[in-house]
């Protein structure tokens, strides 16, 4: 397992090759092959590492690898005294990171394959650029999940934010795509402000950035149940970062706009991987959060309110990708709800299952958009199941999975969250159940409007005459005219809806299999299973009994280095048991199997009701939806406008920022520039006045002295003739004058 550093390196190399050479020289086939090959190799190494990890005893399933020193020792003041600020490039493989590796590399590889056909209409250079960005994103995401300390994670954290900006704004010629990329970048920076402050506070408190050392140190500290202490402050700041990255209230508005990017980007970044980084970060610091119960309540409340709000908005959206975008926000809220009630394993389990069925749904929507020559409005679809059988059946599987229908994967993970919420807080459970009802409704609404009923799209004959102006998939977002049928590569008119090529349908079928079987690793005991995923992930959510000092900044030991038995889980003290991560299932012991089965049955009933209502409203009696929209016009308008949150932000934060900017510009122009310009004018005036003084006073006085000397010298020169007779005459006149004065005075 010492080779785990190669897993992020491989897609990183693919990004470098396509970015440096591919954009200039590679054909589409070569660029796609390089990107897919590096991801496939990373998937192979991930599977090997996961298999080797499974071969270890449960308490020894971890392995650290240190590549090189990064930041040399710098003495800094901490709460523990002077500690060395020292960080190395280190990676850690444990159950949680291993699960994330399989999600990122597995789904990432399928999406790379899908993209080779979906983006085939892009120019050769743009095609290589797209795969460069896609590989670069996977590199940073793998850095994020493998990093064994906060700063390595932060490198990946910032990197996926950068790649999100690049991929959302891939069609940068279109203003809406460029604006969406900037919006995502700015909103993530707001969250990252809190995250980096939390990281600094972690070092000040524990004297280390290493996850394992922080967990061990936090496990020895008392639970802050009666006061808001330093652990609570750390967790709240870290959660601010998670809110930005994972699109929770109030920083969720960037994710629906991110649908301006190509559909494979939506599937990879905004459904399966990047947006789950916040959930992963909270799970990685489970011991910290378990010692801050007040912050845990905040996490649960924010999560369930986000889930409810996003689900309600999804009820009335007509853009097929935006429905899925709000569904993603809602499901992320479910994951944070699980984390907030202490069900860390359930939250991570739902992260995994959601990655499969949501990536499936996004790629399925891309197949629909491909079939409809770029159309994304579900009101202009209908009846497509006979034209797109593979897309229909796979999307139906994904829809049933997200709705929570057994035995699909979404049922097991969502039911576990609902059960833990019921045990922890009944009010949160009620809101989560309401969200589940809306989820089943709007997802089957999507399927009904897209695949059932009569075809409502443009007639093929009419579309054929407009072939030269119709857009390719996502080309309407690109802003550039494209051939109507992307599959025809511009060689002919659009001939109506058609199934996607094999490079697009194969990932759909593979993800559909994942959406069916991944839930089997979490069958609860009430159904005769052992909830294997919870037992597998539990060591990642507990502290370890290893000899680490608080100033340890990089752990390099392996199980062999800690003795034959390896690390052991540390259970909190008895008075902290109710807040223990390791005991997250402890509450379940007080609920009978009958109650658990009853809750399962109720959640299935809720999902069935939602599906039945959607079938009634949009298939058997389609006029009901228009009547409801007219009858509840105010509510419908509010939901259609997404609760006017964007307008609120534009009217307050954006307008306030712009007004402040204009005010500062006016102050700079009139005061700062005025002072500078006034100083310049005063300098010019004083120099002009100084010039006049120099010319007329100083120079005049000097010239007067010269003139006086010149004039007076004239008379003296008249006397100095050099003639002896003149001098004798002057002497005679002098003697005469002297004698005359003498005689007169006498």
XYZ file of C-alpha atoms in Angstrom:
746
model
C 0.000 0.000 0.000
C 3.005 2.275 -0.065
C 2.120 3.006 -3.703
C -1.050 4.967 -2.835
C 0.710 8.213 -3.784
C 0.563 6.995 -7.386
C -3.248 7.099 -7.345
C -3.514 10.915 -7.475
C -0.318 11.205 -9.510
C -1.698 9.300 -12.511
C -4.585 11.670 -13.357
C -2.231 14.538 -12.563
C 0.127 13.262 -15.264
C -2.811 12.947 -17.644
C -3.692 16.587 -17.006
C -0.108 17.698 -17.654
C 0.176 15.678 -20.876
C -3.112 16.929 -22.306
C -2.537 20.469 -21.066
C 1.025 20.861 -22.346
C 1.006 18.683 -25.470
C -2.553 17.583 -26.170
C -4.119 21.009 -26.711
C -1.577 21.726 -29.459
C -0.944 18.326 -30.992
C -3.296 15.504 -29.953
C -6.303 14.338 -31.890
C -9.570 13.853 -30.023
C -8.988 10.112 -29.832
C -5.512 10.455 -28.346
C -6.563 13.109 -25.825
C -9.500 10.985 -24.662
C -7.324 7.865 -24.523
C -4.701 9.564 -22.331
C -7.326 10.847 -19.911
C -9.245 7.571 -19.700
C -6.085 5.461 -19.416
C -4.727 7.428 -16.467
C -8.080 7.246 -14.685
C -8.389 3.521 -15.374
C -4.901 2.935 -13.969
C -5.813 4.974 -10.872
C -8.957 2.857 -10.483
C -6.905 -0.326 -10.724
C -4.505 0.818 -8.012
C -7.444 1.906 -5.858
C -9.050 -1.518 -6.137
C -5.741 -3.166 -5.256
C -5.245 -0.907 -2.233
C -8.839 -1.519 -1.100
C -8.385 -5.277 -1.414
C -5.172 -5.185 0.598
C -6.850 -3.017 3.239
C -9.662 -5.541 3.575
C -7.070 -8.221 4.221
C -5.947 -6.497 7.427
C -7.628 -6.970 10.831
C -10.318 -4.307 11.422
C -8.264 -2.429 14.032
C -5.213 -2.343 11.753
C -6.852 -1.021 8.593
C -4.735 2.076 8.100
C -1.510 2.919 6.363
C 0.405 6.213 6.214
C 2.898 7.171 3.512
C 5.146 10.222 3.765
C 6.592 11.407 0.470
C 8.773 14.349 1.454
C 9.033 17.281 3.873
C 6.972 20.277 2.832
C 7.189 23.052 5.433
C 10.371 22.932 7.566
C 10.082 23.331 11.370
C 9.062 26.860 12.365
C 8.677 27.530 16.125
C 5.259 29.037 16.819
C 3.296 29.850 19.956
C 0.339 27.550 20.664
C -1.955 26.868 23.578
C 0.510 24.117 24.600
C 3.546 26.395 24.425
C 6.081 26.644 21.620
C 5.510 23.971 18.995
C 7.102 23.367 15.606
C 4.952 24.328 12.638
C 6.078 21.428 10.441
C 4.211 19.628 7.658
C 5.110 16.815 5.272
C 3.407 15.556 2.139
C 1.642 12.552 3.598
C -1.182 10.258 2.534
C -3.349 8.022 4.683
C -5.331 4.987 3.574
C -8.069 3.911 5.963
C -11.653 2.684 5.487
C -13.091 6.158 4.893
C -10.437 7.269 2.401
C -10.541 3.848 0.705
C -14.282 4.171 0.142
C -13.789 7.663 -1.281
C -10.995 6.399 -3.545
C -13.331 3.866 -5.134
C -16.051 6.488 -5.569
C -13.770 9.090 -7.150
C -11.798 6.772 -9.415
C -14.676 4.424 -10.273
C -17.277 7.022 -11.152
C -14.593 9.319 -12.526
C -13.450 6.662 -14.996
C -17.001 6.023 -16.212
C -17.604 9.743 -16.677
C -14.345 10.086 -18.617
C -15.499 7.322 -20.955
C -18.934 8.951 -21.287
C -17.324 12.291 -22.106
C -15.391 10.896 -25.058
C -18.682 10.633 -26.951
C -20.622 13.449 -25.321
C -17.972 16.097 -26.063
C -17.130 14.765 -29.541
C -18.418 17.920 -31.223
C -15.892 20.129 -29.442
C -12.921 21.492 -31.395
C -9.779 19.400 -31.100
C -7.979 21.839 -28.786
C -11.062 22.376 -26.646
C -11.561 18.620 -26.395
C -8.047 18.157 -24.969
C -8.539 21.156 -22.691
C -11.727 19.624 -21.301
C -9.992 16.344 -20.452
C -7.053 18.249 -18.982
C -9.452 19.981 -16.586
C -11.260 16.717 -15.842
C -8.010 14.893 -14.999
C -6.804 17.840 -12.950
C -9.991 17.789 -10.913
C -9.573 14.076 -10.148
C -5.949 14.724 -9.115
C -6.977 17.365 -6.575
C -9.978 15.353 -5.342
C -7.754 12.351 -4.681
C -5.290 14.621 -2.866
C -8.164 15.820 -0.711
C -9.352 12.371 0.339
C -5.887 10.850 0.787
C -4.188 13.682 2.701
C -3.305 12.716 6.268
C -3.185 16.281 7.580
C -5.225 19.433 7.237
C -2.845 21.302 4.938
C -2.555 18.521 2.369
C -6.341 18.293 2.443
C -6.510 22.067 1.992
C -4.393 21.851 -1.171
C -6.903 19.406 -2.626
C -9.781 21.468 -1.210
C -8.649 24.609 -3.045
C -7.684 22.653 -6.136
C -11.156 21.204 -6.677
C -12.574 24.704 -6.238
C -10.283 25.960 -9.000
C -11.170 23.058 -11.290
C -14.856 23.617 -10.597
C -14.448 27.195 -11.830
C -12.629 26.006 -14.949
C -15.132 23.267 -15.789
C -18.306 25.228 -15.074
C -16.992 28.043 -17.241
C -15.627 25.686 -19.898
C -17.770 27.448 -22.506
C -16.389 30.777 -21.421
C -17.637 32.600 -24.533
C -21.135 32.491 -23.076
C -21.678 35.064 -20.339
C -23.991 32.884 -18.226
C -21.397 30.081 -18.101
C -18.587 32.484 -17.222
C -20.772 34.114 -14.549
C -21.715 30.718 -13.100
C -18.046 29.768 -12.826
C -17.227 33.018 -11.043
C -20.218 32.609 -8.748
C -19.095 29.125 -7.724
C -15.562 30.360 -7.145
C -16.640 33.308 -4.981
C -19.162 31.326 -2.915
C -16.556 28.653 -2.230
C -14.068 31.313 -1.134
C -16.563 32.458 1.500
C -16.661 28.963 2.936
C -12.902 28.529 2.607
C -12.417 31.591 4.818
C -14.043 29.684 7.678
C -12.191 26.478 6.853
C -8.720 28.022 6.950
C -9.493 29.840 10.213
C -10.574 26.507 11.678
C -7.328 24.891 10.496
C -5.265 27.639 12.152
C -7.236 27.195 15.362
C -6.588 23.440 15.193
C -2.843 24.050 15.166
C -3.050 26.624 17.949
C -5.048 24.199 20.100
C -3.285 20.899 19.380
C 0.089 21.958 17.972
C -0.340 19.679 14.945
C -2.190 19.368 11.652
C -2.163 15.564 11.572
C -5.674 14.098 11.592
C -4.741 11.132 13.750
C -2.918 13.241 16.356
C -5.823 15.699 16.515
C -8.325 12.852 16.978
C -6.275 11.316 19.780
C -5.837 14.645 21.557
C -9.507 15.599 21.175
C -10.617 12.229 22.576
C -8.943 13.069 25.889
C -10.758 16.421 26.210
C -14.170 16.832 27.869
C -17.297 17.101 25.763
C -18.417 20.727 25.486
C -22.047 20.028 26.213
C -22.566 22.894 28.663
C -20.459 25.612 27.039
C -19.214 26.770 23.663
C -15.480 26.165 23.942
C -12.517 25.949 21.636
C -13.552 22.576 20.156
C -16.947 24.015 19.298
C -15.290 27.041 17.681
C -13.037 24.777 15.602
C -15.949 22.634 14.460
C -18.136 25.630 13.622
C -15.394 27.184 11.472
C -14.737 23.884 9.722
C -18.463 23.521 9.108
C -18.523 26.955 7.442
C -16.063 25.523 4.925
C -18.251 22.466 4.461
C -21.319 24.675 3.910
C -19.590 26.419 1.003
C -18.125 23.336 -0.627
C -21.207 21.138 -0.152
C -23.797 23.796 -1.026
C -25.772 24.170 2.195
C -27.831 27.096 3.444
C -26.908 29.933 2.937
C -24.130 29.163 0.397
C -26.019 26.716 -1.811
C -27.005 29.076 -4.646
C -23.891 28.397 -6.735
C -24.656 24.737 -7.406
C -27.864 25.083 -9.514
C -26.147 27.727 -11.649
C -23.240 25.323 -12.137
C -25.477 23.404 -14.551
C -24.199 25.841 -17.192
C -21.223 23.507 -17.516
C -21.245 20.364 -19.680
C -23.347 17.509 -18.327
C -20.350 15.232 -17.531
C -19.061 18.048 -15.327
C -22.389 18.132 -13.501
C -22.198 14.388 -12.978
C -18.611 14.264 -11.748
C -18.186 17.444 -9.738
C -21.656 18.443 -8.656
C -23.166 15.060 -7.936
C -20.593 12.431 -7.080
C -17.384 13.957 -5.762
C -16.584 17.633 -5.115
C -19.791 18.595 -3.358
C -19.351 15.673 -0.984
C -15.959 17.026 0.142
C -17.612 18.891 3.003
C -19.374 15.749 4.189
C -16.095 13.839 3.976
C -14.259 16.537 5.944
C -16.830 16.412 8.755
C -16.582 12.625 8.851
C -12.788 12.774 8.862
C -12.999 14.954 11.993
C -15.769 12.948 13.636
C -14.069 12.848 17.036
C -13.784 16.641 17.076
C -17.441 17.102 16.140
C -18.611 14.480 18.629
C -17.073 16.631 21.385
C -19.009 19.708 20.219
C -22.692 18.715 20.554
C -23.965 22.271 20.059
C -22.256 22.419 16.674
C -23.633 18.967 15.886
C -27.136 20.361 16.428
C -26.328 23.226 14.067
C -25.080 20.751 11.463
C -28.261 18.681 11.725
C -30.572 21.704 11.565
C -28.780 23.275 8.609
C -28.725 19.918 6.840
C -32.405 19.104 7.233
C -33.537 22.654 6.371
C -31.363 22.601 3.255
C -32.805 19.230 2.286
C -36.373 20.467 2.741
C -35.857 23.812 0.992
C -34.055 22.376 -2.036
C -36.602 19.585 -2.412
C -39.472 22.084 -2.427
C -37.757 24.121 -5.155
C -37.221 20.974 -7.217
C -40.983 20.382 -7.298
C -41.587 23.090 -9.915
C -38.382 23.236 -11.988
C -38.631 22.369 -15.684
C -34.960 22.260 -16.687
C -34.016 18.582 -16.356
C -30.517 19.372 -15.052
C -31.742 21.956 -12.546
C -34.162 19.439 -11.053
C -31.196 17.156 -10.469
C -29.130 20.068 -9.150
C -31.657 20.859 -6.431
C -31.944 17.154 -5.775
C -28.185 17.122 -5.136
C -28.469 20.016 -2.687
C -31.283 18.175 -0.923
C -29.385 14.894 -0.692
C -26.311 16.683 0.638
C -28.590 18.070 3.307
C -29.545 14.493 4.167
C -25.874 13.615 4.586
C -25.262 16.550 6.915
C -28.382 15.626 8.842
C -26.840 12.203 9.432
C -23.550 13.753 10.526
C -25.371 16.133 12.831
C -27.233 13.393 14.670
C -23.991 11.443 15.098
C -24.694 8.837 12.407
C -21.352 9.330 10.664
C -21.376 5.886 9.075
C -24.891 6.424 7.732
C -23.869 9.779 6.241
C -20.811 8.261 4.554
C -22.930 5.321 3.354
C -25.424 7.697 1.743
C -22.510 9.617 0.211
C -21.432 6.425 -1.541
C -24.858 5.310 -2.748
C -25.789 8.844 -3.803
C -22.637 9.032 -5.923
C -23.834 6.101 -8.002
C -27.471 6.938 -8.557
C -26.959 10.702 -8.915
C -24.112 10.296 -11.410
C -26.405 7.875 -13.231
C -29.226 10.429 -13.292
C -27.008 13.247 -14.499
C -25.462 11.159 -17.247
C -28.945 9.942 -18.136
C -30.106 13.542 -18.439
C -27.141 14.146 -20.719
C -28.271 11.240 -22.878
C -31.744 12.780 -23.057
C -30.279 16.171 -23.993
C -28.171 14.424 -26.629
C -31.267 12.716 -28.022
C -33.224 15.995 -28.100
C -30.464 17.994 -29.828
C -29.731 20.156 -26.816
C -33.260 20.572 -25.409
C -33.357 20.661 -21.594
C -36.932 21.805 -20.931
C -38.978 18.793 -19.852
C -42.127 20.451 -21.186
C -40.712 19.865 -24.685
C -40.032 16.169 -24.166
C -42.377 13.289 -23.352
C -42.765 9.759 -24.681
C -39.016 9.236 -25.021
C -38.911 5.775 -23.474
C -39.594 4.118 -26.825
C -36.727 6.025 -28.451
C -34.228 5.749 -25.582
C -34.818 2.340 -23.923
C -31.409 2.054 -22.236
C -31.529 5.633 -20.963
C -35.100 5.151 -19.736
C -34.502 1.945 -17.803
C -31.264 3.122 -16.222
C -32.760 6.476 -15.215
C -35.782 4.674 -13.799
C -33.439 2.589 -11.637
C -31.693 5.751 -10.450
C -35.035 7.418 -9.723
C -36.302 4.485 -7.688
C -32.989 4.388 -5.823
C -33.092 8.052 -4.829
C -36.755 7.704 -3.883
C -35.830 4.965 -1.421
C -37.531 1.946 -2.972
C -36.105 -1.413 -1.801
C -33.940 -3.264 -2.570
C -32.083 -0.469 -4.363
C -29.135 1.239 -2.695
C -30.861 4.491 -1.804
C -33.368 2.659 0.371
C -30.756 1.287 2.754
C -28.711 4.470 3.166
C -31.673 6.848 3.379
C -33.549 4.559 5.767
C -30.508 4.425 8.042
C -30.433 8.233 8.153
C -34.158 8.439 8.870
C -33.834 5.832 11.613
C -30.936 7.643 13.293
C -32.816 10.937 13.019
C -35.885 9.348 14.629
C -33.777 8.105 17.536
C -31.999 11.434 17.959
C -34.620 14.122 17.287
C -38.233 13.593 16.250
C -38.605 17.080 14.748
C -35.662 16.524 12.438
C -37.119 13.144 11.495
C -40.453 14.749 10.534
C -38.714 17.256 8.268
C -36.581 14.482 6.760
C -39.706 12.409 6.053
C -41.357 15.397 4.364
C -38.235 15.773 2.247
C -38.378 12.090 1.308
C -41.973 12.537 0.111
C -41.029 15.514 -2.069
C -37.950 13.694 -3.386
C -40.006 10.768 -4.623
C -42.525 13.170 -6.173
C -40.184 15.487 -8.091
C -37.929 12.667 -9.271
C -40.793 10.645 -10.690
C -42.188 13.906 -12.083
C -38.921 14.168 -14.024
C -39.290 10.615 -15.336
C -42.963 11.120 -16.181
C -42.489 14.383 -18.078
C -39.469 13.026 -19.940
C -40.367 9.452 -20.809
C -44.160 9.091 -20.493
C -47.136 10.700 -22.179
C -47.183 12.117 -25.666
C -44.137 13.499 -27.415
C -44.129 17.296 -27.002
C -40.868 18.199 -28.720
C -40.283 19.798 -32.120
C -41.470 17.900 -35.172
C -38.669 16.129 -36.981
C -39.588 17.633 -40.353
C -39.468 21.160 -38.910
C -36.263 20.412 -37.043
C -34.678 19.052 -40.204
C -35.092 22.403 -41.971
C -33.406 24.135 -39.058
C -30.553 21.665 -38.728
C -27.839 24.195 -39.366
C -28.959 26.398 -36.469
C -29.978 23.825 -33.854
C -27.599 23.338 -30.901
C -25.691 20.225 -29.937
C -25.859 18.874 -26.376
C -25.166 21.783 -24.065
C -24.313 23.904 -27.115
C -27.220 26.174 -26.282
C -25.280 26.953 -23.155
C -22.096 27.368 -25.190
C -23.677 30.084 -27.259
C -22.210 28.775 -30.529
C -24.308 27.328 -33.372
C -23.953 23.569 -33.678
C -25.440 20.815 -35.822
C -28.762 19.557 -34.564
C -27.663 15.979 -34.074
C -24.422 15.737 -32.123
C -24.150 12.059 -32.950
C -24.155 12.911 -36.660
C -21.138 15.181 -36.122
C -22.682 17.884 -38.241
C -23.103 15.758 -41.384
C -26.868 15.818 -41.562
C -30.134 17.083 -40.050
C -31.642 15.933 -36.791
C -33.761 12.842 -37.382
C -35.606 12.784 -34.089
C -34.848 11.302 -30.650
C -32.418 8.395 -30.689
C -30.461 6.295 -28.222
C -26.952 7.446 -27.327
C -23.835 5.631 -28.583
C -22.203 2.836 -26.588
C -19.552 5.041 -24.890
C -22.498 6.880 -23.298
C -24.838 3.981 -22.582
C -22.175 1.679 -21.106
C -21.471 4.044 -18.143
C -25.235 4.313 -17.621
C -25.579 0.548 -17.333
C -22.521 0.247 -15.071
C -23.814 2.967 -12.747
C -27.256 1.353 -12.730
C -25.664 -1.856 -11.471
C -23.929 0.175 -8.774
C -27.225 1.830 -7.826
C -28.716 -1.638 -7.350
C -25.990 -3.501 -5.469
C -24.082 -0.929 -3.383
C -26.819 -0.806 -0.783
C -26.300 -4.476 0.015
C -23.236 -3.615 2.103
C -25.477 -1.773 4.554
C -28.379 -4.156 5.174
C -29.474 -3.449 8.773
C -29.758 -6.086 11.461
C -33.546 -5.738 11.451
C -33.551 -7.241 7.949
C -31.093 -9.963 8.842
C -27.970 -8.149 7.703
C -24.901 -7.066 9.619
C -24.644 -3.452 8.416
C -21.161 -4.237 7.172
C -20.465 -0.706 5.971
C -20.906 0.703 9.490
C -18.467 -1.777 10.992
C -16.022 -1.205 8.147
C -16.038 2.586 8.536
C -16.152 2.729 12.341
C -12.343 2.841 12.872
C -12.188 6.047 10.801
C -14.582 7.764 13.186
C -12.794 6.883 16.435
C -9.530 7.889 18.067
C -6.584 5.528 18.050
C -4.455 4.460 20.969
C -1.036 5.233 19.518
C 1.933 6.975 21.175
C 1.602 10.375 19.514
C 2.523 13.604 21.269
C 0.595 16.815 20.663
C 3.487 18.335 18.730
C 3.581 15.489 16.253
C 3.003 16.953 12.834
C 3.386 13.971 10.575
C 2.596 10.333 11.252
C 4.664 7.924 9.205
C 4.149 4.708 11.068
C 2.404 1.681 9.689
C 0.615 -1.041 11.640
C 3.873 -2.932 11.911
C 5.527 0.059 13.540
C 3.002 0.180 16.363
C 3.300 -3.380 17.447
C 1.750 -6.622 16.339
C -1.702 -5.689 17.488
C -1.778 -2.252 15.831
C -3.855 0.660 17.087
C -7.008 0.149 19.082
C -10.145 2.227 19.161
C -10.439 4.480 22.148
C -13.881 4.667 23.652
C -14.834 7.931 25.378
C -15.298 7.976 29.097
C -18.544 6.782 30.555
C -19.855 10.306 31.165
C -19.286 11.079 27.475
C -20.873 7.954 26.056
C -23.970 9.702 24.769
C -21.770 11.867 22.554
C -19.417 9.106 21.464
C -18.900 8.544 17.768
C -18.066 4.930 18.374
C -21.373 4.552 20.136
C -23.445 6.152 17.387
C -25.525 3.063 17.228
C -25.985 2.998 20.943
C -29.294 4.773 20.707
C -30.581 2.096 18.416
C -30.288 -0.441 21.206
C -33.229 1.226 22.924
C -35.464 0.823 19.859
C -36.985 -2.553 19.169
C -36.620 -4.316 15.854
C -40.368 -3.960 15.375
C -40.159 -0.181 15.616
C -37.249 -0.160 13.167
C -39.197 -2.301 10.704
C -42.209 -0.053 11.157
C -40.106 3.009 10.336
C -38.807 1.232 7.241
C -42.301 0.415 6.130
C -43.392 4.012 6.722
C -40.500 5.406 4.639
C -41.392 2.998 1.812
C -45.021 4.104 2.036
C -43.961 7.755 1.846
C -41.890 7.045 -1.266
C -44.774 5.129 -2.848
C -47.166 8.011 -2.123
C -44.785 10.481 -3.757
C -44.416 8.280 -6.837
C -48.170 7.685 -7.026
C -48.942 11.400 -6.803
C -46.445 12.185 -9.552
C -47.937 9.466 -11.755
C -51.435 10.824 -11.158
C -50.529 14.467 -11.761
C -48.229 14.077 -14.758
C -49.307 10.866 -16.505
C -52.918 9.883 -15.916
C -54.330 13.400 -15.342
C -51.762 15.893 -16.676
C -54.166 18.819 -16.371
C -53.944 18.668 -12.567
C -50.523 20.298 -12.510
C -51.753 23.376 -14.402
C -54.770 23.700 -12.137
C -52.626 23.412 -9.012
C -50.178 25.986 -10.369
C -53.063 28.357 -11.046
C -54.793 27.684 -7.731
C -51.596 28.140 -5.733
C -50.099 30.818 -7.942
C -48.301 32.602 -5.109
C -46.617 29.485 -3.768
C -45.813 28.284 -7.280
C -44.266 31.641 -8.157
C -42.217 31.615 -4.955
C -40.892 28.123 -5.624
C -40.260 28.860 -9.303
C -38.198 31.861 -8.255
C -36.321 29.731 -5.693
C -37.642 31.679 -2.694
C -36.074 34.799 -4.245
C -32.804 33.990 -2.501
C -30.726 35.050 -5.500
C -32.719 38.262 -5.705
C -32.186 38.797 -1.979
C -28.439 38.325 -2.365
C -28.391 40.577 -5.419
C -30.371 43.247 -3.580
C -28.301 43.125 -0.406
C -24.848 41.603 -0.639
C -24.190 42.105 -4.344
C -25.841 45.525 -4.545
C -24.243 46.529 -1.243
C -20.838 45.410 -2.451
C -21.269 47.251 -5.731
C -22.537 50.370 -3.947
C -19.627 50.204 -1.536
C -17.274 49.814 -4.480
C -18.806 52.825 -6.229
C -18.666 54.821 -2.996
C -15.017 53.918 -2.467
C -14.303 54.792 -6.090
C -15.998 58.176 -5.621
C -14.036 58.765 -2.422
C -10.852 57.754 -4.190
C -11.613 60.033 -7.126
C -12.716 63.070 -5.126
C -10.722 62.766 -1.906
C -7.653 60.623 -2.490
C -7.143 61.630 -6.116
C -8.326 65.154 -5.221
C -5.667 65.437 -2.552
C -3.037 64.098 -4.927
C -4.180 66.364 -7.756
C -4.426 69.324 -5.348
C -0.898 68.684 -4.178
C 0.226 68.589 -7.784
C -1.590 71.868 -8.574
C -0.129 73.507 -5.463
C 3.311 72.338 -6.517
C 2.793 73.814 -9.977
C 1.548 77.128 -8.531
C 4.395 77.379 -6.070
C 6.882 76.596 -8.819
C 5.314 79.322 -11.015
C 5.467 81.826 -8.171
C 9.009 80.760 -7.397
C 9.890 81.306 -11.041
C 8.469 84.826 -10.964
C 10.333 85.624 -7.748
C 13.549 84.259 -9.150
C 13.087 86.177 -12.401
C 12.078 89.575 -11.036
C 13.474 89.681 -7.520
C 16.531 87.487 -7.285
C 17.660 87.924 -10.860
C 16.655 91.644 -10.739
C 18.755 92.278 -7.645
C 21.717 90.482 -9.121
C 21.309 92.337 -12.390
C 20.996 95.686 -10.502
C 24.258 95.072 -8.671
C 25.901 94.258 -11.966
C 24.436 97.344 -13.625
C 25.514 99.536 -10.739
C 29.029 98.182 -10.934
C 29.008 98.630 -14.680
C 27.787 102.238 -14.536
C 30.092 103.266 -11.724
C 33.063 101.691 -13.429
C 32.467 103.948 -16.433
C 33.415 107.089 -14.490
C 36.339 105.424 -12.854
C 37.557 104.335 -16.270
C 37.362 107.986 -17.447
C 39.796 108.940 -14.722
C 42.214 106.130 -15.375
C 43.450 107.235 -18.829
C 47.138 106.325 -18.400
C 48.341 109.832 -19.535
C 50.925 111.549 -17.227
C 49.784 115.027 -18.106
C 46.206 114.163 -17.051
C 47.420 112.792 -13.750
C 49.591 115.927 -13.241
C 46.599 118.125 -14.003
C 44.468 116.187 -11.535
C 47.218 116.554 -8.919
C 47.289 120.254 -9.557
C 43.530 120.505 -9.115
C 43.829 118.471 -5.947
C 46.539 120.682 -4.492
C 44.531 123.719 -5.401
C 41.417 122.307 -3.770
C 43.329 121.293 -0.636
C 45.004 124.683 -0.261
C 41.691 126.437 -0.901
C 39.882 124.432 1.759
C 42.766 124.928 4.184
C 42.814 128.672 3.670
C 39.033 128.908 3.835
C 38.830 126.947 7.058
C 41.582 128.835 8.654
